[in-house]
Amino acid sequence: MGKRILVVDDAAFMRMMLKDILTKNGYEIAGEAENGLRAVEKYKELQPDLVIMDITMPEMDGIQAVREIKKINPDAKIMMCSAMGQQAMVIESIQAGARDFVVKPFQADRVIEAVKKIIG
């Protein structure tokens, strides 16, 4: 069985792109969420091996969601997605506990490289 990944992004097409890249490379999609609040709920419910989290989302941003997930499980593995020009937020998310980040628009090989680095 492949490693299970929770995909979190407020844009449905970004979730679809990520799911496509991941499933083609043998990863299983545990679930998806469209904002940070749902991400925290889904994390509790699904206990995925990895969360791929967008930074800028409605209701609760990715950085806050990372902090909440880390309270649930300090060993949670989280990878951030950021648009160009969000360096300060990327640094903040790493300080909050994210393991790595990828920049949008995604390069499939960069996504897989980062995922492999975190969960193998």
Coordinates of N, CA and C in Angstrom, one line a residue:
M1 N 0.8 -1.2 0.0 CA 0.0 0.0 0.0 C 0.9 1.3 0.0
G2 N 0.5 2.2 -0.8 CA 1.3 3.5 -0.9 C 1.1 4.3 0.3
K3 N 2.0 5.3 0.5 CA 1.8 6.3 1.6 C 0.6 7.2 1.3
R4 N -0.1 7.5 2.4 CA -1.3 8.2 2.3 C -1.1 9.7 2.5
I5 N -1.6 10.5 1.6 CA -1.4 12.0 1.6 C -2.7 12.7 1.7
L6 N -2.8 13.7 2.5 CA -3.9 14.7 2.6 C -3.5 15.9 1.8
V7 N -4.4 16.3 0.8 CA -4.1 17.4 -0.1 C -5.0 18.6 0.3
V8 N -4.4 19.7 0.7 CA -5.1 20.9 1.2 C -4.8 22.1 0.3
D9 N -5.9 22.6 -0.4 CA -5.7 23.8 -1.2 C -7.1 24.3 -1.4
D10 N -7.3 25.6 -1.4 CA -8.6 26.2 -1.6 C -9.0 26.2 -3.1
A11 N -8.1 25.9 -4.0 CA -8.4 25.8 -5.4 C -8.5 24.4 -5.8
A12 N -9.7 24.0 -6.3 CA -10.0 22.6 -6.6 C -9.0 22.1 -7.7
F13 N -8.7 23.0 -8.7 CA -7.8 22.6 -9.8 C -6.4 22.3 -9.2
M14 N -6.0 23.0 -8.2 CA -4.6 22.7 -7.6 C -4.7 21.4 -6.9
R15 N -5.7 21.1 -6.2 CA -5.9 19.8 -5.6 C -5.8 18.7 -6.6
M16 N -6.6 18.9 -7.7 CA -6.6 17.9 -8.8 C -5.2 17.7 -9.4
M17 N -4.5 18.8 -9.6 CA -3.1 18.6 -10.2 C -2.2 17.8 -9.2
L18 N -2.3 18.2 -8.0 CA -1.5 17.5 -7.0 C -1.8 16.0 -6.9
K19 N -3.1 15.7 -6.8 CA -3.6 14.3 -6.7 C -3.1 13.5 -7.9
D20 N -3.2 14.1 -9.1 CA -2.7 13.5 -10.3 C -1.2 13.2 -10.3
I21 N -0.4 14.1 -9.9 CA 1.0 13.9 -9.7 C 1.3 12.8 -8.7
L22 N 0.6 12.9 -7.6 CA 0.9 11.9 -6.5 C 0.5 10.5 -6.9
T23 N -0.7 10.3 -7.4 CA -1.2 9.0 -7.7 C -0.4 8.3 -8.9
K24 N 0.1 9.1 -9.8 CA 0.9 8.6 -10.9 C 2.2 8.1 -10.3
N25 N 2.6 8.6 -9.2 CA 3.9 8.2 -8.6 C 3.7 7.2 -7.4
G26 N 2.5 6.6 -7.4 CA 2.3 5.5 -6.4 C 1.8 5.9 -5.0
Y27 N 1.5 7.2 -4.8 CA 1.0 7.6 -3.5 C -0.5 7.5 -3.5
E28 N -1.1 7.3 -2.3 CA -2.5 7.2 -2.2 C -3.0 8.5 -1.6
I29 N -4.2 9.0 -2.1 CA -4.8 10.2 -1.6 C -5.7 9.8 -0.5
A30 N -5.3 10.2 0.7 CA -6.1 9.9 1.9 C -7.4 10.7 1.9
G31 N -7.3 12.0 1.4 CA -8.4 12.9 1.4 C -8.0 14.2 1.0
E32 N -8.9 15.2 0.9 CA -8.6 16.5 0.6 C -9.4 17.5 1.4
A33 N -8.9 18.7 1.5 CA -9.6 19.8 2.2 C -9.4 21.1 1.5
E34 N -10.4 22.0 1.7 CA -10.3 23.2 0.9 C -9.9 24.4 1.8
N35 N -9.7 24.2 3.1 CA -9.2 25.3 4.0 C -8.5 24.7 5.2
G36 N -7.9 25.5 6.0 CA -7.1 25.0 7.2 C -8.0 24.3 8.2
L37 N -9.2 24.9 8.4 CA -10.1 24.3 9.4 C -10.4 22.8 9.0
R38 N -10.8 22.6 7.8 CA -11.1 21.3 7.3 C -9.9 20.4 7.3
A39 N -8.7 21.0 7.0 CA -7.5 20.2 7.1 C -7.2 19.6 8.4
V40 N -7.5 20.4 9.5 CA -7.3 19.9 10.9 C -8.3 18.8 11.2
E41 N -9.5 19.0 10.8 CA -10.6 18.0 11.0 C -10.2 16.7 10.3
K42 N -9.8 16.8 9.0 CA -9.4 15.7 8.2 C -8.2 15.0 8.7
Y43 N -7.3 15.8 9.2 CA -6.0 15.2 9.8 C -6.4 14.2 10.9
K44 N -7.2 14.7 11.8 CA -7.7 13.9 13.0 C -8.3 12.6 12.5
E45 N -9.2 12.8 11.5 CA -10.0 11.6 11.0 C -9.1 10.6 10.3
L46 N -8.2 11.1 9.4 CA -7.5 10.2 8.5 C -6.1 9.8 8.9
Q47 N -5.5 10.6 9.7 CA -4.1 10.3 10.2 C -3.2 10.0 9.0
P48 N -3.1 10.9 8.0 CA -2.3 10.6 6.8 C -0.8 10.6 7.1
D49 N 0.0 10.0 6.2 CA 1.5 10.0 6.3 C 2.1 11.4 6.1
L50 N 1.3 12.2 5.3 CA 1.8 13.5 4.9 C 0.7 14.4 4.6
V51 N 0.8 15.7 4.9 CA -0.2 16.7 4.5 C 0.6 17.7 3.6
I52 N 0.0 17.9 2.4 CA 0.5 18.9 1.5 C -0.5 20.1 1.6
M53 N 0.0 21.2 2.1 CA -0.8 22.3 2.6 C -0.5 23.6 1.8
D54 N -1.6 24.2 1.3 CA -1.4 25.6 0.7 C -1.3 26.6 1.9
I55 N -0.6 27.7 1.6 CA -0.5 28.7 2.7 C -1.7 29.6 2.8
T56 N -2.1 30.2 1.7 CA -3.1 31.2 1.7 C -4.5 30.6 1.4
M57 N -5.3 30.5 2.4 CA -6.7 29.9 2.3 C -7.6 30.7 3.2
P58 N -8.9 30.6 2.8 CA -9.9 31.2 3.7 C -10.1 30.4 5.0
E59 N -10.8 31.0 6.0 CA -11.2 30.5 7.2 C -10.0 30.2 8.2
M60 N -9.0 29.5 7.7 CA -7.8 29.3 8.5 C -6.7 29.1 7.5
D61 N -5.6 29.9 7.6 CA -4.5 29.8 6.6 C -3.7 28.5 7.0
G62 N -2.8 28.2 6.1 CA -2.0 27.0 6.2 C -1.0 27.0 7.4
I63 N -0.5 28.2 7.7 CA 0.4 28.3 8.8 C -0.3 28.0 10.2
Q64 N -1.5 28.5 10.3 CA -2.3 28.3 11.5 C -2.7 26.8 11.6
A65 N -3.0 26.2 10.4 CA -3.4 24.8 10.3 C -2.2 23.9 10.7
V66 N -1.0 24.3 10.3 CA 0.2 23.5 10.7 C 0.3 23.5 12.2
R67 N 0.2 24.7 12.8 CA 0.3 24.8 14.3 C -0.7 23.9 14.9
E68 N -2.0 23.9 14.4 CA -3.1 23.1 15.0 C -2.8 21.6 14.9
I69 N -2.3 21.2 13.7 CA -2.0 19.8 13.4 C -0.8 19.3 14.3
K70 N 0.1 20.2 14.5 CA 1.3 19.8 15.3 C 0.9 19.7 16.8
K71 N -0.2 20.4 17.2 CA -0.7 20.2 18.6 C -1.3 18.8 18.7
I72 N -2.0 18.3 17.6 CA -2.6 17.0 17.6 C -1.5 15.9 17.6
N73 N -0.5 16.1 16.7 CA 0.6 15.1 16.5 C 1.9 15.9 16.2
P74 N 2.7 16.0 17.2 CA 4.0 16.7 17.1 C 4.9 16.2 15.9
D75 N 4.7 14.9 15.6 CA 5.4 14.2 14.5 C 4.8 14.3 13.2
A76 N 3.7 15.0 13.0 CA 3.0 15.2 11.8 C 4.0 15.7 10.7
K77 N 3.9 15.1 9.5 CA 4.7 15.5 8.4 C 3.9 16.4 7.5
I78 N 4.3 17.7 7.3 CA 3.6 18.6 6.5 C 4.5 19.3 5.5
M79 N 4.1 19.4 4.3 CA 4.8 20.1 3.2 C 3.9 21.3 2.8
M80 N 4.5 22.5 2.6 CA 3.7 23.6 2.2 C 3.8 23.9 0.7
C81 N 2.8 24.5 0.2 CA 2.8 25.0 -1.2 C 2.7 26.5 -1.1
S82 N 3.5 27.2 -1.8 CA 3.4 28.7 -1.8 C 3.5 29.2 -3.2
A83 N 2.8 30.3 -3.4 CA 3.0 31.0 -4.7 C 4.3 31.8 -4.6
M84 N 4.8 32.2 -5.7 CA 6.1 33.0 -5.8 C 5.9 34.2 -4.9
G85 N 6.9 34.7 -4.2 CA 6.8 35.9 -3.5 C 6.3 35.8 -2.1
Q86 N 6.1 34.6 -1.6 CA 5.6 34.4 -0.2 C 6.7 33.9 0.7
Q87 N 7.9 34.3 0.5 CA 9.1 33.8 1.3 C 8.9 34.0 2.8
A88 N 8.4 35.1 3.2 CA 8.2 35.3 4.7 C 7.2 34.3 5.2
M89 N 6.2 34.0 4.5 CA 5.2 33.0 5.0 C 5.7 31.6 4.9
V90 N 6.6 31.3 4.0 CA 7.3 30.0 3.9 C 8.1 29.8 5.1
I91 N 8.9 30.9 5.5 CA 9.8 30.8 6.7 C 8.9 30.6 7.9
E92 N 7.8 31.3 8.0 CA 6.9 31.2 9.1 C 6.3 29.8 9.2
S93 N 6.0 29.2 8.1 CA 5.4 27.9 8.1 C 6.4 26.8 8.5
I94 N 7.7 27.0 8.1 CA 8.8 26.1 8.5 C 9.0 26.2 10.0
Q95 N 9.0 27.4 10.5 CA 9.1 27.6 12.0 C 7.9 27.0 12.7
A96 N 6.7 27.0 12.1 CA 5.6 26.4 12.7 C 5.6 24.8 12.7
G97 N 6.5 24.3 11.9 CA 6.7 22.8 11.9 C 6.6 22.2 10.5
A98 N 6.5 22.9 9.4 CA 6.4 22.3 8.1 C 7.8 21.8 7.8
R99 N 7.9 20.7 7.0 CA 9.2 20.0 6.7 C 9.9 20.6 5.4
D100 N 9.0 21.0 4.5 CA 9.6 21.5 3.2 C 8.5 22.3 2.5
F101 N 8.8 22.8 1.3 CA 7.8 23.5 0.6 C 8.1 23.4 -0.9
V102 N 7.0 23.5 -1.7 CA 7.2 23.6 -3.1 C 6.5 24.9 -3.6
V103 N 7.0 25.4 -4.7 CA 6.4 26.7 -5.2 C 5.5 26.4 -6.4
K104 N 4.4 27.1 -6.4 CA 3.4 27.0 -7.5 C 3.9 28.0 -8.6
P105 N 3.7 27.7 -9.9 CA 3.1 26.5 -10.4 C 4.0 25.3 -10.2
F106 N 3.4 24.1 -9.9 CA 4.2 22.9 -9.6 C 5.0 22.4 -10.7
Q107 N 6.2 21.9 -10.4 CA 7.0 21.0 -11.3 C 6.7 19.7 -10.7
A108 N 6.2 18.7 -11.4 CA 5.9 17.4 -10.9 C 7.1 16.8 -10.2
D109 N 8.2 16.9 -10.9 CA 9.4 16.2 -10.3 C 9.8 16.8 -9.0
R110 N 9.7 18.1 -8.8 CA 10.0 18.8 -7.6 C 9.0 18.4 -6.4
V111 N 7.8 18.2 -6.8 CA 6.8 17.8 -5.8 C 7.2 16.4 -5.3
I112 N 7.4 15.5 -6.2 CA 7.8 14.1 -5.9 C 9.1 14.0 -5.1
E113 N 10.1 14.8 -5.5 CA 11.3 14.9 -4.8 C 11.1 15.3 -3.3
A114 N 10.3 16.3 -3.1 CA 10.1 16.8 -1.8 C 9.3 15.8 -1.0
V115 N 8.3 15.1 -1.6 CA 7.5 14.1 -0.9 C 8.4 12.9 -0.5
K116 N 9.2 12.5 -1.4 CA 10.1 11.4 -1.1 C 11.1 11.7 0.0
K117 N 11.6 13.0 0.0 CA 12.5 13.4 1.1 C 11.8 13.3 2.5
I118 N 10.5 13.6 2.5 CA 9.8 13.6 3.8 C 9.3 12.2 4.2
I119 N 8.7 11.5 3.3 CA 8.1 10.2 3.7 C 8.6 9.0 2.9
G120 N 9.5 9.2 2.0 CA 10.0 8.1 1.2 C 9.1 7.6 0.1

